[in-house]
Structures are given as C-alpha cells and as structure tokens.
Short mmCIF file of C-alpha atoms in Angstrom, two decimals:
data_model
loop_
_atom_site.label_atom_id
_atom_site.label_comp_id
_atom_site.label_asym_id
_atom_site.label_seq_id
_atom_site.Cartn_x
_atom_site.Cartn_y
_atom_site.Cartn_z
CA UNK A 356 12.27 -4.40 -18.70
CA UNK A 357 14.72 -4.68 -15.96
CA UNK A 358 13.22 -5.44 -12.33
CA UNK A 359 14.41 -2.21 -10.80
CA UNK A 360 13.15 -0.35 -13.99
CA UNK A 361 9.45 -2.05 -13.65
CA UNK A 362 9.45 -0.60 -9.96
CA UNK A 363 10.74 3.04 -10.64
CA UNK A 364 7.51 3.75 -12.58
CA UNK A 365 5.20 6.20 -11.33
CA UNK A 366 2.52 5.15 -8.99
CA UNK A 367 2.34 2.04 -6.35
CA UNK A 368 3.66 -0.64 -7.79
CA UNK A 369 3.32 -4.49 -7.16
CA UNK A 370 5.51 -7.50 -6.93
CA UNK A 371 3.02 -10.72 -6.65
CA UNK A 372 4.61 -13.40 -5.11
CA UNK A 373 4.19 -17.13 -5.62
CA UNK A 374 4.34 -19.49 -2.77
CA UNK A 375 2.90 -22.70 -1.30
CA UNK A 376 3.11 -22.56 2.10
CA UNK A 377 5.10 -20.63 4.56
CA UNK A 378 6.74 -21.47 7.82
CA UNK A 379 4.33 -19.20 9.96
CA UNK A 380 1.01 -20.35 8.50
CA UNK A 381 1.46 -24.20 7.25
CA UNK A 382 0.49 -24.50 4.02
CA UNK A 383 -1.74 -21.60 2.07
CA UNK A 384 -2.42 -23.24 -1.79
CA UNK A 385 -0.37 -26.71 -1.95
CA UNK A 386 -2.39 -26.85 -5.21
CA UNK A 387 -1.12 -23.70 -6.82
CA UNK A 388 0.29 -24.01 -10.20
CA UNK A 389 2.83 -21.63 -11.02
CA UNK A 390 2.32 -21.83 -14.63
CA UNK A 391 -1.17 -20.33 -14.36
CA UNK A 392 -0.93 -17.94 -11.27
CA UNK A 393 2.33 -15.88 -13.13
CA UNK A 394 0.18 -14.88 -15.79
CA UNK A 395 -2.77 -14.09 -14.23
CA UNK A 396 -0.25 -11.53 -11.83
CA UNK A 397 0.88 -10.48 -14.91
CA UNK A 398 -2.51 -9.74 -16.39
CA UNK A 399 -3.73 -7.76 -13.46
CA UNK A 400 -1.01 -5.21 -12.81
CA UNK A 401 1.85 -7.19 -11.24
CA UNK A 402 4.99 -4.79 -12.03
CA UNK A 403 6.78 -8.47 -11.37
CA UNK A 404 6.51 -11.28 -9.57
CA UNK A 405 8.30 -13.52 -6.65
CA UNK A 406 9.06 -16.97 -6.99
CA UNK A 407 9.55 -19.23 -3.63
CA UNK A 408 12.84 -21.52 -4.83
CA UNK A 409 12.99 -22.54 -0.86
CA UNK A 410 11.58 -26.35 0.24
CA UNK A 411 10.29 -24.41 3.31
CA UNK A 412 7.61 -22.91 1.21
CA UNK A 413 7.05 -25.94 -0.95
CA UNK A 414 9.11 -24.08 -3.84
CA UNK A 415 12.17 -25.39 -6.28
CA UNK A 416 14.25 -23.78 -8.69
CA UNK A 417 11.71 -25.47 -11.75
CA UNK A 418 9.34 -22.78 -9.95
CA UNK A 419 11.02 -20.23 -11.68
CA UNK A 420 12.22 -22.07 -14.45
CA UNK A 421 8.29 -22.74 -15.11
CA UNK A 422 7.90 -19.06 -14.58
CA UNK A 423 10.06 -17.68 -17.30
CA UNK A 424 8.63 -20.20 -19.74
CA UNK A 425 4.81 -18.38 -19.24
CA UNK A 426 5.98 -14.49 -18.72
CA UNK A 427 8.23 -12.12 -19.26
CA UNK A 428 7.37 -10.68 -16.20
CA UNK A 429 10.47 -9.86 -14.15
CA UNK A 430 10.79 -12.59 -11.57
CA UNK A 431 12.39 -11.88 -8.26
CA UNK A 432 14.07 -15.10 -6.98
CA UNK A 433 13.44 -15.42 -3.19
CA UNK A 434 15.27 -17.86 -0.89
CA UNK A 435 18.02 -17.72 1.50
CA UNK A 436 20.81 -16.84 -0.72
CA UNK A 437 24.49 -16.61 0.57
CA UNK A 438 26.92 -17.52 -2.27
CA UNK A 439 27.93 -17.04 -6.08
CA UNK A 440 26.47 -20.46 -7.37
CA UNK A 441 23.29 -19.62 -5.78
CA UNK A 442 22.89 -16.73 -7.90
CA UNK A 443 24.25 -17.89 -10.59
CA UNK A 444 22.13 -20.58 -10.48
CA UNK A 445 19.08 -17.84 -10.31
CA UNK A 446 19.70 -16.30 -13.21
CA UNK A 447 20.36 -19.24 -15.47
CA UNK A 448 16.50 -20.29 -14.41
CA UNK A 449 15.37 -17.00 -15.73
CA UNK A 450 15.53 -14.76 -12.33
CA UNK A 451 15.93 -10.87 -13.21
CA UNK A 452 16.42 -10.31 -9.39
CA UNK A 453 17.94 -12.33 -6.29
CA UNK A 454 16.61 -11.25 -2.80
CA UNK A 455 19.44 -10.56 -0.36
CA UNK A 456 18.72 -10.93 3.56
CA UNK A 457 20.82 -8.77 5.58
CA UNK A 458 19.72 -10.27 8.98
CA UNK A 459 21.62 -13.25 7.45
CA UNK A 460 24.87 -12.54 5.82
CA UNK A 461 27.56 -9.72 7.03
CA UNK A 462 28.15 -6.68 4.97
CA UNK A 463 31.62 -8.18 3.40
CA UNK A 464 29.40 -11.30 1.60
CA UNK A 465 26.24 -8.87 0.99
CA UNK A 466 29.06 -6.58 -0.97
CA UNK A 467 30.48 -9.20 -2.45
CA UNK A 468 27.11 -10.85 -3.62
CA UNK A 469 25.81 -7.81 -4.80
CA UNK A 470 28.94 -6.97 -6.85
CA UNK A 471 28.28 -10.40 -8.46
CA UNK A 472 24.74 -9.89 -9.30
CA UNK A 473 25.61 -6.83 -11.40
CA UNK A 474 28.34 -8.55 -13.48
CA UNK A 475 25.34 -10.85 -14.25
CA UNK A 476 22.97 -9.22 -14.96
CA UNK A 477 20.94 -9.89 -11.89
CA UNK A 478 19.23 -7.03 -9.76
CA UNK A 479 19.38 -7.47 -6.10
CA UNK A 480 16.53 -6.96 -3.20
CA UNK A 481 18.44 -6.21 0.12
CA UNK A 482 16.14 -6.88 2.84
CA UNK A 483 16.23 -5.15 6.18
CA UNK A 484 14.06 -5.53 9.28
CA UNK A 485 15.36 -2.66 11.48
CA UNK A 486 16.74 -0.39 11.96
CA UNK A 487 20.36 -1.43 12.19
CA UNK A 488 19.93 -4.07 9.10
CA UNK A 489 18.57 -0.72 7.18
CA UNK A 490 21.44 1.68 8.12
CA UNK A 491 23.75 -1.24 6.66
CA UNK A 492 21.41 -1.63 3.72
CA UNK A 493 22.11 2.82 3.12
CA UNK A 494 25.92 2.12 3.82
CA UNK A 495 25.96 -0.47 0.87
CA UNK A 496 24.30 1.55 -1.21
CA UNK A 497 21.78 -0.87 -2.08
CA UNK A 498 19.99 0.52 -4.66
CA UNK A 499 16.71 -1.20 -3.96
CA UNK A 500 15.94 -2.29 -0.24
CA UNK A 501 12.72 -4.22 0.70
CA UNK A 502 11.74 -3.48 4.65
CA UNK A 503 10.33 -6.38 5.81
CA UNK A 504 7.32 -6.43 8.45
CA UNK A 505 7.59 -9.87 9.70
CA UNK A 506 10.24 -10.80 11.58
CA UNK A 507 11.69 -14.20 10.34
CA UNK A 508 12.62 -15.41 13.81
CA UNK A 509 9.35 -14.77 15.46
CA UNK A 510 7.13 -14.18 12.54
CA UNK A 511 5.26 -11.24 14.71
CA UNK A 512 4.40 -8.43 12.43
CA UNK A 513 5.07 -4.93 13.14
CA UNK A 514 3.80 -2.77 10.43
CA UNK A 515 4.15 0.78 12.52
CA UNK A 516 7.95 0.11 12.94
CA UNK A 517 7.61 -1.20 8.84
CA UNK A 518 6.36 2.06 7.60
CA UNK A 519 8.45 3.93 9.78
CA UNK A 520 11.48 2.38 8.15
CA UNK A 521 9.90 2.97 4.92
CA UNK A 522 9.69 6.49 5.24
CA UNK A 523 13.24 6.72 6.76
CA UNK A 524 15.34 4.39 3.64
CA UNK A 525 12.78 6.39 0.88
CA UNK A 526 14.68 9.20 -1.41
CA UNK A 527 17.77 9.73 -2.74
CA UNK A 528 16.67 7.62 -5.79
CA UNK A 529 16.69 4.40 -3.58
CA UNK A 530 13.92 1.91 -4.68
CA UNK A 531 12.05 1.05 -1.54
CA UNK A 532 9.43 -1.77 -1.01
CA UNK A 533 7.24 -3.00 1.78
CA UNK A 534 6.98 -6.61 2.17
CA UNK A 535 4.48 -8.44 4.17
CA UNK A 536 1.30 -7.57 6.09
CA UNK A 537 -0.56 -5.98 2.91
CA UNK A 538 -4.21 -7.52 2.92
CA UNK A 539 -6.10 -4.43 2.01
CA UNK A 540 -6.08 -1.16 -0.18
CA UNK A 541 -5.48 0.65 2.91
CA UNK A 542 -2.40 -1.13 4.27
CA UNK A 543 -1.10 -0.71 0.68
CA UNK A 544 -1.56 3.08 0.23
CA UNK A 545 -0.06 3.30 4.25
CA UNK A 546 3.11 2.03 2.22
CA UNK A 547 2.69 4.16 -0.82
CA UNK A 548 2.38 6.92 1.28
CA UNK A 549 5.25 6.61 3.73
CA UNK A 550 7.14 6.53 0.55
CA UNK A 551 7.44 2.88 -0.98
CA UNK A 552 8.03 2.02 -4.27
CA UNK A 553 5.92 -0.90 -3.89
CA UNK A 554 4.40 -3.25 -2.13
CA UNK A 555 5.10 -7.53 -2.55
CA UNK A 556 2.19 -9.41 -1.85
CA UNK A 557 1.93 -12.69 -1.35
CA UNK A 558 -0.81 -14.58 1.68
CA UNK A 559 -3.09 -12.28 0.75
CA UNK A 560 -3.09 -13.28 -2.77
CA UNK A 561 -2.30 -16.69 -2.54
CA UNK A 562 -4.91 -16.75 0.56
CA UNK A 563 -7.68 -15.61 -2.50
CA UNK A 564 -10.56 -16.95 -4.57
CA UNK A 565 -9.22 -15.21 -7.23
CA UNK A 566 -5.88 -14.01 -6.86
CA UNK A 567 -5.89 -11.92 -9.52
CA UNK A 568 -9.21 -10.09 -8.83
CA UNK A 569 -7.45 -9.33 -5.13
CA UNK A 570 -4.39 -7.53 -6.64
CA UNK A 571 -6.15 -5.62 -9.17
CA UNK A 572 -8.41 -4.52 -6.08
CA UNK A 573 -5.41 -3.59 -3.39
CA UNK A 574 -3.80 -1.01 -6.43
CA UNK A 575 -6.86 0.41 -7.43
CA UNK A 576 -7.91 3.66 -7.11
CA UNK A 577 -9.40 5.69 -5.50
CA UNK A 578 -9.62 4.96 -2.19
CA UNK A 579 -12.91 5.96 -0.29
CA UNK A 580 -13.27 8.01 2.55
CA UNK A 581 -16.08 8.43 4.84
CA UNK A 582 -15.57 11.83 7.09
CA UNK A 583 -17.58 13.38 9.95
CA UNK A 584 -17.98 10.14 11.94
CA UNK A 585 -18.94 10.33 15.47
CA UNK A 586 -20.18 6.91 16.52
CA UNK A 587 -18.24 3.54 16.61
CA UNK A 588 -21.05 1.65 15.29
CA UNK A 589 -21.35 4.08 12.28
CA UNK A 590 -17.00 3.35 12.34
CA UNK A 591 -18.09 -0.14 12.43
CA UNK A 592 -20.54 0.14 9.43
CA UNK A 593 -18.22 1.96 6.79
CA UNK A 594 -15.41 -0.73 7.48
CA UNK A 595 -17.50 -3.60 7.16
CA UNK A 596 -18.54 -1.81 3.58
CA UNK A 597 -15.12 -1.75 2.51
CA UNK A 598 -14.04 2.20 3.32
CA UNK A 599 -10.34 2.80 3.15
CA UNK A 600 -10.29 6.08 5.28
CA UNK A 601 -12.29 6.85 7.99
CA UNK A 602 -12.34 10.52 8.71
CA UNK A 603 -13.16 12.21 12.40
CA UNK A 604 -13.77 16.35 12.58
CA UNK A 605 -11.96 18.06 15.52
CA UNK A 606 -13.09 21.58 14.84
CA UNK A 607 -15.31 22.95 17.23
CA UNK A 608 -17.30 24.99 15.03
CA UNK A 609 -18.26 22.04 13.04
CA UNK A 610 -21.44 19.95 13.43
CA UNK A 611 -20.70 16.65 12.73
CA UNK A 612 -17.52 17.41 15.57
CA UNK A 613 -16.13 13.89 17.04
CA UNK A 614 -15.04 13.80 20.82
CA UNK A 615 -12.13 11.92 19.44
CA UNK A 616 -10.61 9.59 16.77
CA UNK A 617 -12.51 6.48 17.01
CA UNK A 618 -11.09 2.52 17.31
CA UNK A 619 -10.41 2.13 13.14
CA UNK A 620 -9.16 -1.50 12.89
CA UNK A 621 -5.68 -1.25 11.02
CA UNK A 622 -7.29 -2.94 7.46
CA UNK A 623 -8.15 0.96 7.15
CA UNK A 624 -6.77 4.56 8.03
CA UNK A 625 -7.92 6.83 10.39
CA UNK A 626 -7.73 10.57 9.58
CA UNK A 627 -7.97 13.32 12.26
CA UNK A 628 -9.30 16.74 10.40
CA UNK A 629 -8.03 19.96 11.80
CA UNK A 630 -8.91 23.70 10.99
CA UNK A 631 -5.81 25.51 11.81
CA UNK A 632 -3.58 23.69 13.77
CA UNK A 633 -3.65 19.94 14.37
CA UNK A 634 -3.10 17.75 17.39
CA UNK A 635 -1.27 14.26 17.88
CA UNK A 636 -3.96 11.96 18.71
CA UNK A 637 -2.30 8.87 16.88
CA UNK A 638 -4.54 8.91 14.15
CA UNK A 639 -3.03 7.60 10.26
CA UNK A 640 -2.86 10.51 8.96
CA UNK A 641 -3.86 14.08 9.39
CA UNK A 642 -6.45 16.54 7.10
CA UNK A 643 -5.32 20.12 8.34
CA UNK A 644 -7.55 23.13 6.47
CA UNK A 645 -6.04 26.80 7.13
CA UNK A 646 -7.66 28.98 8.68
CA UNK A 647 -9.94 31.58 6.74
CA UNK A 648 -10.87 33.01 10.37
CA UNK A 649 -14.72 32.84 9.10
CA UNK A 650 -16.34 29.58 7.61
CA UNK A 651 -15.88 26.45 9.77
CA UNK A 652 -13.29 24.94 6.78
CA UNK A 653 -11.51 26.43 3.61
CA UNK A 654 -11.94 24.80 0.29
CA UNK A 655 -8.37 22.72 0.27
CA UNK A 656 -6.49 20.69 3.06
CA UNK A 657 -3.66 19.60 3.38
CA UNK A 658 -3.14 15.77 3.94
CA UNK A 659 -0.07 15.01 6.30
CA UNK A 660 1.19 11.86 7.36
CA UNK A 661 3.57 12.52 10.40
CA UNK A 662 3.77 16.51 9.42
CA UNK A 663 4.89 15.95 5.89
CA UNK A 664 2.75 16.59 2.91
CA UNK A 665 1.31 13.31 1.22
CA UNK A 666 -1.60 14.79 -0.67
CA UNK A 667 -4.26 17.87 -1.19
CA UNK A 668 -8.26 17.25 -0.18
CA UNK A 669 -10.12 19.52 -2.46
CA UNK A 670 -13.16 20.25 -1.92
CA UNK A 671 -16.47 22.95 -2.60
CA UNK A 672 -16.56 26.22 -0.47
CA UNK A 673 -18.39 25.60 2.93
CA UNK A 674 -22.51 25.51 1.95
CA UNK A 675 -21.97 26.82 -1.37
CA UNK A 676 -21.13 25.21 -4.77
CA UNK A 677 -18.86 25.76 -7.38
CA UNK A 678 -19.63 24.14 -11.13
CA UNK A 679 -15.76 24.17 -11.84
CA UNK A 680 -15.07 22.34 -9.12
CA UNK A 681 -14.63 19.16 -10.82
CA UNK A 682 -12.58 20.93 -13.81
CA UNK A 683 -10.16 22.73 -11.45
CA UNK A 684 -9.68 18.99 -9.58
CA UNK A 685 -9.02 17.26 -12.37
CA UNK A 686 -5.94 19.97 -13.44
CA UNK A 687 -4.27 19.90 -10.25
CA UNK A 688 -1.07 17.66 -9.89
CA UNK A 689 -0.38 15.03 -7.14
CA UNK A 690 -2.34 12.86 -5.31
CA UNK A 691 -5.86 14.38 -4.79
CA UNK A 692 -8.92 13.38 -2.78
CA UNK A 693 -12.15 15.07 -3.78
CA UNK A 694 -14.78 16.21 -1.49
CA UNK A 695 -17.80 18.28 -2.07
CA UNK A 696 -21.43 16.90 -2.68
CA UNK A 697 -21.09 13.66 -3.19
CA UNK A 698 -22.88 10.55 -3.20
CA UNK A 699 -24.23 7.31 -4.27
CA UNK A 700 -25.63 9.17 -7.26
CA UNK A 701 -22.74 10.94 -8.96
CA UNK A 702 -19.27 9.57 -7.64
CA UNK A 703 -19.19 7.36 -10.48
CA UNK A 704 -19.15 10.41 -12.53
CA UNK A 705 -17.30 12.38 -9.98
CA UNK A 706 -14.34 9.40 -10.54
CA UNK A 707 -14.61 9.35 -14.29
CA UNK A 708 -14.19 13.51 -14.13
CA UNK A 709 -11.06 14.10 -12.18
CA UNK A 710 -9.73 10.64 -11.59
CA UNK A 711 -8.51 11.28 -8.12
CA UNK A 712 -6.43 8.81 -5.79
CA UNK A 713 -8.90 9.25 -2.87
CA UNK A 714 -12.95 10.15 -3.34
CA UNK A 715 -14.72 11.48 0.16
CA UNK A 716 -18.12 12.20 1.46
CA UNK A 717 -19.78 13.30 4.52
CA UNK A 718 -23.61 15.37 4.80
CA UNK A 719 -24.44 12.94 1.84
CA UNK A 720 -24.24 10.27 3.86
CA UNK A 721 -26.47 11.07 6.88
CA UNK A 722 -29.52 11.24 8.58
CA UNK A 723 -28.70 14.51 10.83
CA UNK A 724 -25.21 15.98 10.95
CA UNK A 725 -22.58 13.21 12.49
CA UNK A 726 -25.21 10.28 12.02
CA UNK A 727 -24.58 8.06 9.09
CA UNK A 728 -27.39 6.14 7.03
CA UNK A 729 -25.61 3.21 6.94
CA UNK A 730 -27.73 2.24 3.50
CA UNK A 731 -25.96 5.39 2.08
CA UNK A 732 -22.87 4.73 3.43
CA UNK A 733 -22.71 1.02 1.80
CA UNK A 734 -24.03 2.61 -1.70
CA UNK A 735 -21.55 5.33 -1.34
CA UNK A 736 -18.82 2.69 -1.44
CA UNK A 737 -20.14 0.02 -3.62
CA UNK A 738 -20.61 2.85 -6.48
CA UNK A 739 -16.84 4.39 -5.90
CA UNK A 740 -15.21 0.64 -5.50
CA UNK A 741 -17.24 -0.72 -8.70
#
C-alpha cells in the first residue's frame, strides 16, 4: 500500500517514527535498534513509519535500508532534503515517502522536487509551520501536508497555533498530519478532531518502556470522560487516573453546576457543557444540549470544537432510563460518546455494546452531586482503559 493510501483510511491514523536522539532533547534511545522497533510499530497499528536518515538524530540511510528489509510498512524518509539525488537516493533504500520542509526550500525547488518524487514513485510530506509556509503548501497543491508544532529554529512548541493550522489545511481531499507534541490519547484525538489525518509520533514512543504498548494506547478508543466536576482537586484526581476529557456543567438548573472551567493540564481536554446556548470560556471543546424548555438537559448534545460539529453525546433521558439506549447508540453513525448510568460495573459492557469513540460518566461517580469518589473515579477509568 502506497503511503498516502495507508493514511486516507478511515479513523486516526499513525506514522511511528524512529529516531535516536534529537537536537532539542540530546539523545532519547542511542540503543534503539531499528530492526526490532519497525516491526513492533508495525504490529501495534502504525499506518507507517519514519525513519531519521539525518546524523543530527543519530540516523543513516542503512536506517531505512534496515527498515525495508523487516516491513513492508510504508517508510517515510525524514531529513533535510533539497535535491534530486537525495530522493533518489530515498527511494532506492526502500522509502515510499520523502518529507519536504517548506521553511527550507522556495516554492520553485519544492515544485520541482515534488514533480520528481511522482515520476518515482515516491510520495511527498510537505511540512509547514505557519501560516505563510501552509498557504504555500495549498498553492502547491501538496497533496499531503504535515503541520509541524515545533518550531525547528527554537524548538518551542505551540500546539494551539498546530491545531489551528490543522483545521485550516484539512478538506478538499488534502491528507493532513500533525507532527510533534503528541504524548497522550488526548493530544492525539485534539488532532483527529481539528481534522488530521494522522498523527507522527516519535519522543513519546521512543521516550517508552514499551514503545509499542504506548502507540497502541494513544489510538485506542474510547476515550473517557469524567463530567460534572466542580473542584480542582477532584480535576486533579481524574487526570492523574488517566481521563482524557474532563467535563464542567454551566447550566444553572443543574446540580453538579461548576463556577467555571477548571485548570485541565493540556495532556487532557476540557469540555464546557451548555443547555441552550454556549459561552467562550476557552475550554477544548464544547457539549451544547438544546433546549427542551423543561428537564435540566435533553437526551443528545452536540459536541463542537470552535462551533463546528465534531461528534454527538448520547445519552438516557434526565432521571429516567431507557433499555434501548445502548441499541439505538450503537446504530448511530459518527463519532459518539455515551452517557447514561454508567460505571465501574458495566462500562466494560457498555464499550463492548456500542463501541463508541468517547465513554462518559458523572452521578456514578460521586459522593453528593459535584463531589467525586475519587476510588470510583480511578475504577471508572481503569475498567474503560483496560
């Protein structure tokens, strides 16, 4: 399968990258052997893999050469690539793909290079890291761009002005992908949902015990969400137990109603629930209900990430239950979180129902309405995550 073909499939893809060391952090894994890292990417949902051929990260063209001989993963060769031979060069060591850096070559040579590629049989990654670099990215028609969060001159990361470049350069059948600054299944789906392709991961993985366990764990699903918080140390709790989403109720008739979205550290996403209309209080995303004009909440929400549609909460009618509720979850298209009565005790069953992308609980959870039993919490997560 071609590169670009191994990213179009549905879902959140992956490209696991292979490196050494890097500039910014010294050296990660000087130990790492290629040969057994590629497969075990491979093994645990890799859609393909990156391959360091640059001294700065320890890495040589064998790297890839090794790479091809143990997969037939598609490799992404990534260096700092400016003429013909270097590609060339790339695909005759068993690259499917050549990364392209716009912040270092003008839009003549990126052409050019790209024209190349093609007439080789070599897919290319144009990388942008603003604006500007992604407007010429759109005017080449690069067909897949990677928006990079690290800046290569200072190596700050700036993952807000990442996913907002994301969601500008996603559509018109462009393949998108967010590179860097993706240590957690939260960070991950804050890509997926601003409307990347994929993600490429490499500290984090190369940074890992077991590198393989840690990418199977950032794509799975579904993430877990722990609503009607209204204390930072009960915040404080459901992060340190591994939630994803961290949800705060701004409805007045509720009673587990937050005074405001809490500090949420950015390993997770906050989520600001409205009944109604909703407010800007800088929160991840948004959970708006309409409303019914009697209940505090209606059964579905919408969930919004800067006003636009990303998903649907679904969830039982307000102090009642409904024994289809599962059923009618598991029909409905798109990404879905599920809400409604549960708990340690059934999401397992809950997950193995509907299979949603998101799983969230609130009452379940707590000791009186908007105070969290912290034991419950950690259950509720350890049961949804295992």
């Amino acid at each position: 399968m071609r590169f670009a073909d191994a990213l179009a499939q549905p879902g959140l893809r992956a490209i696991a990258e292979f490196k050494r060391r890097s500039p910014s952090l010294g050296d990660i894994r000087p130990d790492a052997r290629i040969e057994q890292l590629v497969p075990e990417y491979a093994a645990n949902g890799a859609s393909a893999v990156s391959v360091l051929v640059d001294a700065r990260f320890a890495g040589t063209i064998d790297d890839l050469r090794a790479a091809r001989a143990v997969s037939g993963v598609p490799l992404l060769g990534k260096g700092f690539f400016s003429t013909e031979d270097h590609l060339r060069e790339l695909r005759e060591a068993g690259a499917d793909a050549a990364l392209l850096i716009l912040r270092d070559l003008d839009d003549e040579t990126c052409a050019r290079l790209m024209r190349y590629a093609t007439e080789i049989g070599l897919d290319t990654l144009v990388e942008a890291h603003t604006d500007e670099e992604l407007q010429r990215a759109v005017s080449l028609r690069a067909p897949i761009v990677g928006v990079n969060a690290r800046d290569l001159s200072t190596f700050n990361i700036d993952r807000r002005t990442q996913l907002d470049l994301v969601a500008s350069a996603a559509g018109d059948e462009r393949i998108v992908i967010a590179e860097s600054a993706v240590h957690t299944r939260a960070q991950a789906a804050a890509a997926e949902l601003a409307g990347a392709n994929a993600v490429l991961v490499g500290t984090s993985l190369m940074q890992a015990d077991d590198p393989g366990a840690k990418l199977r764990d950032l794509l799975s699903r579904p993430l877990v969400k722990v609503c009607g918080l209204t204390r930072q140390e009960d915040v404080d709790a459901a992060v340190e137990a591994g939630a994803d989403m961290l949800g705060f109720i701004l409805v007045e008739k509720s009673p587990r109603r937050a005074e405001a979205v809490l500090d949420v550290p950015d390993t997770a996403l906050s989520v600001a629930v409205f009944v109604g209309a909703a407010e800007d209080t800088g929160a991840d995303l948004v959970q708006l209900y309409p409303d019914d004009g009697g209940t505090v909440r209606s059964r579905e929400a919408l969930l919004l990430r800067d006003g636009a549609q990303v998903g649907r909460l679904l969830d039982q009618p307000w102090q009642e239950r409904d024994p289809a509720h599962w059923r009618d979850a598991a029909a409905a298209e798109g990404r879905i979180v599920l809400a409604g009565g549960l708990g340690p005790e059934n999401v397992r069953e809950a997950i193995a129902a509907v299979h949603p992308w998101g799983v969230d609980a609130a009452s379940s959870l707590e000791t009186e309405p908007g105070i969290k039993d912290h034991a419950r919490v950690r259950a509720f997560i350890e049961e949804a995550r295992r």
